[in-house]
Short mmCIF file of C-alpha atoms and ligand atoms in Angstrom, two decimals:
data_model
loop_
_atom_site.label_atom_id
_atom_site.label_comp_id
_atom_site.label_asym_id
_atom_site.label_seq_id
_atom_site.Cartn_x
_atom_site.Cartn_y
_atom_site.Cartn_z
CA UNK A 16 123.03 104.65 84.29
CA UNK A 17 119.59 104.95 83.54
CA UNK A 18 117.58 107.27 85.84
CA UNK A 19 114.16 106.15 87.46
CA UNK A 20 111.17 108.00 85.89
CA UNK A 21 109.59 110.50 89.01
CA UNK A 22 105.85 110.26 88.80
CA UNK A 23 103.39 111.86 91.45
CA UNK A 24 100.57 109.54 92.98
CA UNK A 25 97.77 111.38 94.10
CA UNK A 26 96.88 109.91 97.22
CA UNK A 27 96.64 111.06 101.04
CA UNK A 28 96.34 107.16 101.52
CA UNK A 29 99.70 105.90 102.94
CA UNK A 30 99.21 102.27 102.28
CA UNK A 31 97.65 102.58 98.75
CA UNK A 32 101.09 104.72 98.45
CA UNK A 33 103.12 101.90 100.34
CA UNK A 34 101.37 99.39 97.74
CA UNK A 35 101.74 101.01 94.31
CA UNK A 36 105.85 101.87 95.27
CA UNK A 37 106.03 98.05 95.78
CA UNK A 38 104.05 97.09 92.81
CA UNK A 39 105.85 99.43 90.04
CA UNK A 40 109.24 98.36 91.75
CA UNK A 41 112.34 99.54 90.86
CA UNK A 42 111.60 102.01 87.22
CA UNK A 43 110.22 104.60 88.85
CA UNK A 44 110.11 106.66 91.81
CA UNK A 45 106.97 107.61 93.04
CA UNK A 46 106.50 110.91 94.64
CA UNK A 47 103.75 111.79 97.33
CA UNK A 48 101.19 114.69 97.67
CA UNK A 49 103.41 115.48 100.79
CA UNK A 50 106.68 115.30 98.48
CA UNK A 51 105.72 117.60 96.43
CA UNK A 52 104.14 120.25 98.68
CA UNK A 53 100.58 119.62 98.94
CA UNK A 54 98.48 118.83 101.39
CA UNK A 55 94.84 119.87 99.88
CA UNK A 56 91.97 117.63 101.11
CA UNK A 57 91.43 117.04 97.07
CA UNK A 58 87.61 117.37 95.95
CA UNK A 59 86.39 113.97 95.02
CA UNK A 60 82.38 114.47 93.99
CA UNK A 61 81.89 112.80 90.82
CA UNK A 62 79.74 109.72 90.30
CA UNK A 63 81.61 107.04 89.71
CA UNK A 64 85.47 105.81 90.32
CA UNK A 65 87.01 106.63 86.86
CA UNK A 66 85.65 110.29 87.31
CA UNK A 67 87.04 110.68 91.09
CA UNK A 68 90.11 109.36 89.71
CA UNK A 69 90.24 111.88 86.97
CA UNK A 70 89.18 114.73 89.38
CA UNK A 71 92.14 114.05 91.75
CA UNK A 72 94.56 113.60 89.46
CA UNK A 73 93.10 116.76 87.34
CA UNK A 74 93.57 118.10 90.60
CA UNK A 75 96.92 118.25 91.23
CA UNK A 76 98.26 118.31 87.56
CA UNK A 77 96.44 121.85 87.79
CA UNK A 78 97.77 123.24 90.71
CA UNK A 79 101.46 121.24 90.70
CA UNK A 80 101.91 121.16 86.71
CA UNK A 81 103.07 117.16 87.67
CA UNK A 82 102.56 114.37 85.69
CA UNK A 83 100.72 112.28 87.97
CA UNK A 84 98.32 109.33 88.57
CA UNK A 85 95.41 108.86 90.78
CA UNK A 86 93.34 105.44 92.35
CA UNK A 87 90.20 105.95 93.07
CA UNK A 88 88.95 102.75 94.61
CA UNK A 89 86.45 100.32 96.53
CA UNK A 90 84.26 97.43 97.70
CA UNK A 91 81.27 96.44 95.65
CA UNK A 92 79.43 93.83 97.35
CA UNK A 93 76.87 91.52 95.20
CA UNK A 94 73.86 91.44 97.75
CA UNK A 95 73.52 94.97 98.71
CA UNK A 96 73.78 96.40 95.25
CA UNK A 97 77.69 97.03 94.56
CA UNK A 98 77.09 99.31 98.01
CA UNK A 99 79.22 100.69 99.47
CA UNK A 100 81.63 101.21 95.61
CA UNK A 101 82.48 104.39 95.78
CA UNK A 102 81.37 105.27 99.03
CA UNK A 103 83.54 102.81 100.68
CA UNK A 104 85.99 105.32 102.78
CA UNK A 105 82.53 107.35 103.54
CA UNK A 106 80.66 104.32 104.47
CA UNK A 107 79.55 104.48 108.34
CA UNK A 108 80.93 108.31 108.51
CA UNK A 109 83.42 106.69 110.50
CA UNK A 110 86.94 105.19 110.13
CA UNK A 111 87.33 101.53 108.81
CA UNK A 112 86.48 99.65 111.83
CA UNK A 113 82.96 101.57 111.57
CA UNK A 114 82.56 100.67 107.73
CA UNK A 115 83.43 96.55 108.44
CA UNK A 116 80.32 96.74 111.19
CA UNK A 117 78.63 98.21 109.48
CA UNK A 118 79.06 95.91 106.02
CA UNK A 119 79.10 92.88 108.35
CA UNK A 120 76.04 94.19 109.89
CA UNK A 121 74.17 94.85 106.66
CA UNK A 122 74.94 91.28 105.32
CA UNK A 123 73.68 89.87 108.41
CA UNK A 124 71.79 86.61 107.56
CA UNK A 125 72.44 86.43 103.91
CA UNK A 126 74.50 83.74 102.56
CA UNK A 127 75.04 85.62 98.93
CA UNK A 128 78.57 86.72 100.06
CA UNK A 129 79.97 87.80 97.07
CA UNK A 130 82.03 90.91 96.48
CA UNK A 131 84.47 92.75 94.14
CA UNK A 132 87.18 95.55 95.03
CA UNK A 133 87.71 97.56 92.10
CA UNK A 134 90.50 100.17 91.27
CA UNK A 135 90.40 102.90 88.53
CA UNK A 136 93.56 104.31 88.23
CA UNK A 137 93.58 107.95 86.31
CA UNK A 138 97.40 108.85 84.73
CA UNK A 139 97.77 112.34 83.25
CA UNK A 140 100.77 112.61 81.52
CA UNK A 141 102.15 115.10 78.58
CA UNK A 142 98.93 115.57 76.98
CA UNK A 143 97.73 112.59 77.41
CA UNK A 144 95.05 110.61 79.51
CA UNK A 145 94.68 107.15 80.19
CA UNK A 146 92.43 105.12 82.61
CA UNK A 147 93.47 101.22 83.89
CA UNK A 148 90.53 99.36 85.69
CA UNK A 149 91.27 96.20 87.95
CA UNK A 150 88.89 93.99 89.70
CA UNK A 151 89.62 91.15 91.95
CA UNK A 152 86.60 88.53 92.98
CA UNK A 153 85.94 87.08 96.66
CA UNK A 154 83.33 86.94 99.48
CA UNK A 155 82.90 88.52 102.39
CA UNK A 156 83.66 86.83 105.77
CA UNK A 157 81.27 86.42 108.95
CA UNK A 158 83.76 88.26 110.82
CA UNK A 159 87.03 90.02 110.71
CA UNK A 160 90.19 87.86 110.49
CA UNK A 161 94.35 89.52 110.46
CA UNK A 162 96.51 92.24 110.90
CA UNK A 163 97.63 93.04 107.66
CA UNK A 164 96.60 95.57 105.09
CA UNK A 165 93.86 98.53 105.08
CA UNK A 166 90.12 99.29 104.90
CA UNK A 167 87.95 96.25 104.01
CA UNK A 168 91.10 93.63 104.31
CA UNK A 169 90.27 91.65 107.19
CA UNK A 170 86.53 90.81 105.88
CA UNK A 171 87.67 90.04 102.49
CA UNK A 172 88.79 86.68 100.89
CA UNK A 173 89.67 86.91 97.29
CA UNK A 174 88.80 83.89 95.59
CA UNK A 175 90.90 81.01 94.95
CA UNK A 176 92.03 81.51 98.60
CA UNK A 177 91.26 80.30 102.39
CA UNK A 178 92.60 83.48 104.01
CA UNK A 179 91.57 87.38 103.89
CA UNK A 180 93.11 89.91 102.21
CA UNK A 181 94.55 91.25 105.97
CA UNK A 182 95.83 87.82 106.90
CA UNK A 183 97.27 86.81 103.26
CA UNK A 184 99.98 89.74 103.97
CA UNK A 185 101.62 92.54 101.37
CA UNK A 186 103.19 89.81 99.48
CA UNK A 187 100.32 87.84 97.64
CA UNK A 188 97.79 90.86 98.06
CA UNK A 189 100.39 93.32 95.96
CA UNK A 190 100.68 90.17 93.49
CA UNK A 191 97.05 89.47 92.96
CA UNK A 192 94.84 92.61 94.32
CA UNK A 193 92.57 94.99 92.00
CA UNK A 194 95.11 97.84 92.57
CA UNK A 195 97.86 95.01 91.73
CA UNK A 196 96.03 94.25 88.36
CA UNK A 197 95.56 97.91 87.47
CA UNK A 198 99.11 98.98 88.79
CA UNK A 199 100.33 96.75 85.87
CA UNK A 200 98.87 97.96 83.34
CA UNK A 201 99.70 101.66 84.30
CA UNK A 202 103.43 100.17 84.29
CA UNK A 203 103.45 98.47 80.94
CA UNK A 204 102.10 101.82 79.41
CA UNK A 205 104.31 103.67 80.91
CA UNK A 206 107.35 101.55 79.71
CA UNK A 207 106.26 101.44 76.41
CA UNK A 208 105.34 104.82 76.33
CA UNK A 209 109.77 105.66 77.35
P1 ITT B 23 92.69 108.89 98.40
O1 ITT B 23 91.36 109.36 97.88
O2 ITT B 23 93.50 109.99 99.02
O3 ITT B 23 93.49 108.09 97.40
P2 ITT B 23 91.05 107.20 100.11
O4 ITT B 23 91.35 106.22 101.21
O5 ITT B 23 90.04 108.27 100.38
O6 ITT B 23 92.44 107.85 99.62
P3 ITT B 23 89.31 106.19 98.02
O7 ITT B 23 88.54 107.45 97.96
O8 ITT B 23 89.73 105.54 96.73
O9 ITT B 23 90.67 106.37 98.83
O10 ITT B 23 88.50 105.16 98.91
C1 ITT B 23 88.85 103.86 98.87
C2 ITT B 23 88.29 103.14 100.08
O11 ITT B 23 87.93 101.83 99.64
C3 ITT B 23 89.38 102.95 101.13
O12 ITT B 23 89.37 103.96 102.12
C4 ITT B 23 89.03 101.58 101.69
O13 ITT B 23 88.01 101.72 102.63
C5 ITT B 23 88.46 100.86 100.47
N1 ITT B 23 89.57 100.15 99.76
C6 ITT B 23 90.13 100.49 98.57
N2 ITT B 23 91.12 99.66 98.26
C7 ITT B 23 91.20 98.77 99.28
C8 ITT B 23 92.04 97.69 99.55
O14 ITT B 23 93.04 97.36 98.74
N3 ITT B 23 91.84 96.99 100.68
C9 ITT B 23 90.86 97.33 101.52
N4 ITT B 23 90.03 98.36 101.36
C10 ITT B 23 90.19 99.09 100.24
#
């Protein structure tokens, strides 16, 4: 019997959580901040997503001793700059229905409607640290369409597709997302790596 590898993902973000499980399937077992006792608002004040990434992951390797891995992660629209990037939880200082108005309201009358999410995952593990980026292309809608999914979903269409992220569902979105892309390569290092 071979026994699935435990790693720790760094996030107080249920569905990034609910995503990565999916994506790294059945090899490993990945542990929450609540699993393994901690429920610290982690600091996350560097400049750019590969350093958050590294600070929350630092984080907890620090004060857990756990291997673990950490996705810092966000919107970068064409038109206003790559705004909100790695502001995009912080956005309106609201929740996520506050940063959509607020994105939809800043695009207002442009027709440049081009966007990226971007994921930086951070893994500390051993001695060892490794960064995996993943992009995926798209545009942002007029307005918000589906259920499905978190954040910026519902205002996002990845390209190559007719429907948003939130109406696509968990199923295409977990096959062809940024945090899908860099998920992978976290998994093929860390099955070579065995
Ligand atoms: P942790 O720091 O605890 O992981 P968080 O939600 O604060 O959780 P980030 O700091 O990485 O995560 O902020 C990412 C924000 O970017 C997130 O709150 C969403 O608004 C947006 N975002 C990231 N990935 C997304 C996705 O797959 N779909 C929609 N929005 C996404």
């Amino acid at each position: 019997m071979t026994m699935k590898k435990k790693i720790v993902f760094a996030t107080n973000n249920a569905h990034k959580l609910e995503e990565v499980a999916a994506i790294l399937g059945d090899s490993f077992e990945v542990l929450s901040l609540r699993e393994i006792g901690c429920d610290a608002d982690i600091p996350e004040t560097a400049d750019s997503f590969a350093g958050n990434a590294l600070q929350k992951a630092q984080y907890v390797k620090e004060h857990y001793g756990y291997d673990c891995f950490a996705d810092d992660s966000g919107l970068e629209v064409d038109a206003l700059d790559g705004a909100p990037g790695i502001y995009s939880a912080r956005y309106s200082g609201g929740g996520s229905e506050a940063n959509m108005d607020k994105l939809l309201h800043n695009l207002t009358g442009k027709s440049e409607r081009g966007a990226q999410f971007r994921t930086v995952i951070a893994l500390l593990i051993g001695e060892e640290t490794q960064l995996f980026e993943g992009i995926v292309r798209g545009v942002i809608t007029e307005a918000r369409r589906g259920e499905g999914g978190f954040g910026y979903d519902p205002i996002f269409v990845p390209d190559g597709y007719e429907l948003t992220f939130a109406e696509l569902g968990a199923e295409v979105k977990n096959r062809i997302s940024h945090r899908a892309k860099a998920v992978e390569l976290l998994a093929q290092y860390l099955n070579e790596r065995k």
